[in-house]
PDB file of C-alpha atoms in Angstrom:
ATOM      1  CA  MET A 297      61.198  44.276  -5.907  1.00  0.00           C
ATOM      2  CA  SER A 298      63.114  41.733  -4.089  1.00  0.00           C
ATOM      3  CA  TRP A 299      61.684  38.505  -4.180  1.00  0.00           C
ATOM      4  CA  ARG A 300      61.468  38.254  -0.185  1.00  0.00           C
ATOM      5  CA  ASN A 301      59.014  41.349  -0.779  1.00  0.00           C
ATOM      6  CA  MET A 302      57.058  39.147  -3.129  1.00  0.00           C
ATOM      7  CA  ILE A 303      56.112  36.532  -0.726  1.00  0.00           C
ATOM      8  CA  SER A 304      52.891  38.103   0.632  1.00  0.00           C
ATOM      9  CA  GLN A 305      51.456  38.409  -2.625  1.00  0.00           C
ATOM     10  CA  CYS A 306      51.684  34.501  -2.813  1.00  0.00           C
ATOM     11  CA  PHE A 307      49.452  33.920  -0.148  1.00  0.00           C
ATOM     12  CA  GLY A 308      45.313  34.182   0.163  1.00  0.00           C
ATOM     13  CA  CYS A 309      44.290  37.105   1.791  1.00  0.00           C
ATOM     14  CA  GLN A 310      41.837  35.335   4.026  1.00  0.00           C
ATOM     15  CA  ASP A 311      43.181  31.648   4.353  1.00  0.00           C
ATOM     16  CA  LYS A 312      47.003  32.366   4.089  1.00  0.00           C
ATOM     17  CA  LYS A 313      47.367  29.581   1.813  1.00  0.00           C
ATOM     18  CA  PHE A 314      50.403  29.563  -0.525  1.00  0.00           C
ATOM     19  CA  ALA A 315      49.641  29.373  -4.110  1.00  0.00           C
ATOM     20  CA  LEU A 316      46.258  27.930  -3.597  1.00  0.00           C
ATOM     21  CA  HIS A 317      44.204  30.553  -6.014  1.00  0.00           C
ATOM     22  CA  PRO A 318      45.451  30.853  -9.794  1.00  0.00           C
ATOM     23  CA  SER A 319      46.569  34.453  -9.224  1.00  0.00           C
ATOM     24  CA  ASP A 320      48.389  33.725  -5.897  1.00  0.00           C
ATOM     25  CA  GLU A 321      50.276  30.773  -8.091  1.00  0.00           C
ATOM     26  CA  GLN A 322      51.184  33.225 -10.671  1.00  0.00           C
ATOM     27  CA  ALA A 323      52.646  35.469  -7.866  1.00  0.00           C
ATOM     28  CA  ALA A 324      54.597  32.055  -6.339  1.00  0.00           C
ATOM     29  CA  LYS A 325      56.176  31.499  -9.505  1.00  0.00           C
ATOM     30  CA  SER A 326      57.123  35.240 -10.059  1.00  0.00           C
ATOM     31  CA  MET A 327      58.630  35.111  -6.724  1.00  0.00           C
ATOM     32  CA  ILE A 328      60.241  31.796  -7.100  1.00  0.00           C
ATOM     33  CA  LYS A 329      62.016  32.760 -10.485  1.00  0.00           C
ATOM     34  CA  ALA A 330      63.388  36.226  -8.698  1.00  0.00           C
ATOM     35  CA  ALA A 331      64.513  34.246  -6.039  1.00  0.00           C
ATOM     36  CA  LYS A 332      66.377  31.560  -8.467  1.00  0.00           C
ATOM     37  CA  ASN A 333      67.659  34.592 -10.368  1.00  0.00           C
ATOM     38  CA  SER A 334      69.110  36.072  -7.230  1.00  0.00           C
ATOM     39  CA  GLY A 335      70.889  32.783  -6.170  1.00  0.00           C
ATOM     40  CA  ALA A 336      68.562  32.306  -3.303  1.00  0.00           C
ATOM     41  CA  SER A 337      68.212  28.233  -2.632  1.00  0.00           C
ATOM     42  CA  LEU A 338      64.998  26.180  -1.504  1.00  0.00           C
ATOM     43  CA  ALA A 339      65.860  26.565   1.864  1.00  0.00           C
ATOM     44  CA  ASP A 340      66.058  30.260   1.602  1.00  0.00           C
ATOM     45  CA  VAL A 341      62.613  30.646   0.282  1.00  0.00           C
ATOM     46  CA  GLU A 342      61.503  28.007   2.712  1.00  0.00           C
ATOM     47  CA  LYS A 343      62.713  30.100   5.568  1.00  0.00           C
ATOM     48  CA  GLU A 344      60.881  32.877   4.367  1.00  0.00           C
ATOM     49  CA  ILE A 345      57.836  31.225   4.226  1.00  0.00           C
ATOM     50  CA  VAL A 346      58.141  29.690   7.901  1.00  0.00           C
ATOM     51  CA  TYR A 347      58.446  33.298   8.614  1.00  0.00           C
ATOM     52  CA  PHE A 348      55.463  34.733   6.698  1.00  0.00           C
ATOM     53  CA  CYS A 349      53.401  31.709   8.400  1.00  0.00           C
ATOM     54  CA  TYR A 350      54.481  32.558  11.733  1.00  0.00           C
ATOM     55  CA  LYS A 351      53.779  36.057  11.543  1.00  0.00           C
ATOM     56  CA  ASN A 352      50.425  35.487  10.243  1.00  0.00           C
ATOM     57  CA  ILE A 353      48.839  32.576  11.608  1.00  0.00           C
ATOM     58  CA  ASN A 354      47.429  33.166  15.190  1.00  0.00           C
ATOM     59  CA  SER A 355      46.681  29.544  16.385  1.00  0.00           C
ATOM     60  CA  GLU A 356      49.413  27.656  17.545  1.00  0.00           C
ATOM     61  CA  ASP A 357      47.755  24.478  17.162  1.00  0.00           C
ATOM     62  CA  LEU A 358      47.209  25.115  13.340  1.00  0.00           C
ATOM     63  CA  LEU A 359      50.585  26.730  12.798  1.00  0.00           C
ATOM     64  CA  LYS A 360      52.799  23.470  12.263  1.00  0.00           C
ATOM     65  CA  GLN A 361      50.188  21.894   9.984  1.00  0.00           C
ATOM     66  CA  HIS A 362      49.602  24.859   7.988  1.00  0.00           C
ATOM     67  CA  ILE A 363      53.566  25.384   7.802  1.00  0.00           C
ATOM     68  CA  ASP A 364      54.204  21.875   6.472  1.00  0.00           C
ATOM     69  CA  ASP A 365      51.234  22.368   3.753  1.00  0.00           C
ATOM     70  CA  GLN A 366      52.678  25.597   2.463  1.00  0.00           C
ATOM     71  CA  LEU A 367      55.991  24.070   2.020  1.00  0.00           C
ATOM     72  CA  LYS A 368      54.853  21.123   0.399  1.00  0.00           C
ATOM     73  CA  LYS A 369      53.224  23.391  -2.396  1.00  0.00           C
ATOM     74  CA  LEU A 370      56.339  25.477  -2.527  1.00  0.00           C
ATOM     75  CA  LYS A 371      58.315  22.223  -3.292  1.00  0.00           C
ATOM     76  CA  GLU A 372      56.007  21.375  -6.033  1.00  0.00           C
ATOM     77  CA  LEU A 373      56.434  25.047  -7.649  1.00  0.00           C
ATOM     78  CA  TYR A 374      59.927  25.125  -7.194  1.00  0.00           C
ATOM     79  CA  SER A 375      61.304  22.103  -9.141  1.00  0.00           C
TER      80      SER A 375
END
Protein backbone atom coordinates (compact mmCIF):
# COMPACT_ATOMS: atom_id res chain seq x y z
CA MET A 1 0.00 0.00 0.00
CA SER A 2 1.31 3.44 -0.92
CA TRP A 3 1.94 5.89 1.91
CA ARG A 4 -0.59 8.25 0.30
CA ASN A 5 -3.26 5.57 0.63
CA MET A 6 -2.42 5.24 4.33
CA ILE A 7 -3.20 8.87 5.19
CA SER A 8 -6.91 8.45 5.90
CA GLN A 9 -6.06 5.82 8.55
CA CYS A 10 -4.10 8.47 10.47
CA PHE A 11 -7.15 10.61 11.19
CA GLY A 12 -10.03 10.19 13.60
CA CYS A 13 -13.26 9.12 11.93
CA GLN A 14 -15.38 11.79 13.58
CA ASP A 15 -13.06 14.67 14.43
CA LYS A 16 -10.63 14.27 11.49
CA LYS A 17 -7.67 15.01 13.77
CA PHE A 18 -4.28 13.64 12.81
CA ALA A 19 -2.72 11.03 15.13
CA LEU A 20 -4.74 12.07 18.18
CA HIS A 21 -5.90 8.58 19.20
CA PRO A 22 -3.15 6.00 19.92
CA SER A 23 -4.23 3.80 16.99
CA ASP A 24 -4.24 6.83 14.68
CA GLU A 25 -0.79 7.79 15.94
CA GLN A 26 0.52 4.29 15.19
CA ALA A 27 -0.97 4.51 11.70
CA ALA A 28 0.68 7.92 11.26
CA LYS A 29 4.07 6.58 12.30
CA SER A 30 3.71 3.72 9.82
CA MET A 31 2.66 6.13 7.08
CA ILE A 32 5.60 8.45 7.82
CA LYS A 33 8.01 5.51 7.73
CA ALA A 34 6.59 4.37 4.39
CA ALA A 35 6.78 7.93 3.04
CA LYS A 36 10.41 8.30 4.09
CA ASN A 37 11.28 4.88 2.65
CA SER A 38 9.79 5.92 -0.68
CA GLY A 39 11.85 9.12 -0.72
CA ALA A 40 8.99 11.50 0.09
CA SER A 41 9.91 14.71 1.87
CA LEU A 42 8.10 16.36 4.75
CA ALA A 43 6.70 18.84 2.19
CA ASP A 44 5.28 15.95 0.15
CA VAL A 45 3.52 14.54 3.20
CA GLU A 46 2.29 18.00 4.23
CA LYS A 47 0.68 18.48 0.81
CA GLU A 48 -1.22 15.22 1.17
CA ILE A 49 -2.35 16.09 4.72
CA VAL A 50 -3.62 19.48 3.53
CA TYR A 51 -5.45 17.82 0.63
CA PHE A 52 -7.06 15.29 2.99
CA CYS A 53 -8.25 18.08 5.31
CA TYR A 54 -9.52 20.12 2.38
CA LYS A 55 -11.60 17.16 1.18
CA ASN A 56 -12.96 16.28 4.63
CA ILE A 57 -13.56 19.52 6.54
CA ASN A 58 -16.81 21.21 5.58
CA SER A 59 -16.47 24.56 7.32
CA GLU A 60 -14.28 27.14 5.57
CA ASP A 61 -13.93 28.96 8.89
CA LEU A 62 -12.44 25.91 10.58
CA LEU A 63 -10.35 24.66 7.68
CA LYS A 64 -7.22 26.83 8.06
CA GLN A 65 -6.92 26.33 11.83
CA HIS A 66 -7.62 22.62 11.48
CA ILE A 67 -4.93 22.23 8.82
CA ASP A 68 -2.42 24.19 10.90
CA ASP A 69 -3.10 21.97 13.92
CA GLN A 70 -2.70 18.76 11.90
CA LEU A 71 0.55 19.92 10.27
CA LYS A 72 1.94 20.77 13.71
CA LYS A 73 1.27 17.20 14.85
CA LEU A 74 2.79 15.82 11.64
CA LYS A 75 5.99 17.78 12.23
CA GLU A 76 6.21 16.45 15.79
CA LEU A 77 6.00 12.86 14.55
CA TYR A 78 8.10 13.34 11.43
CA SER A 79 11.32 14.25 13.18
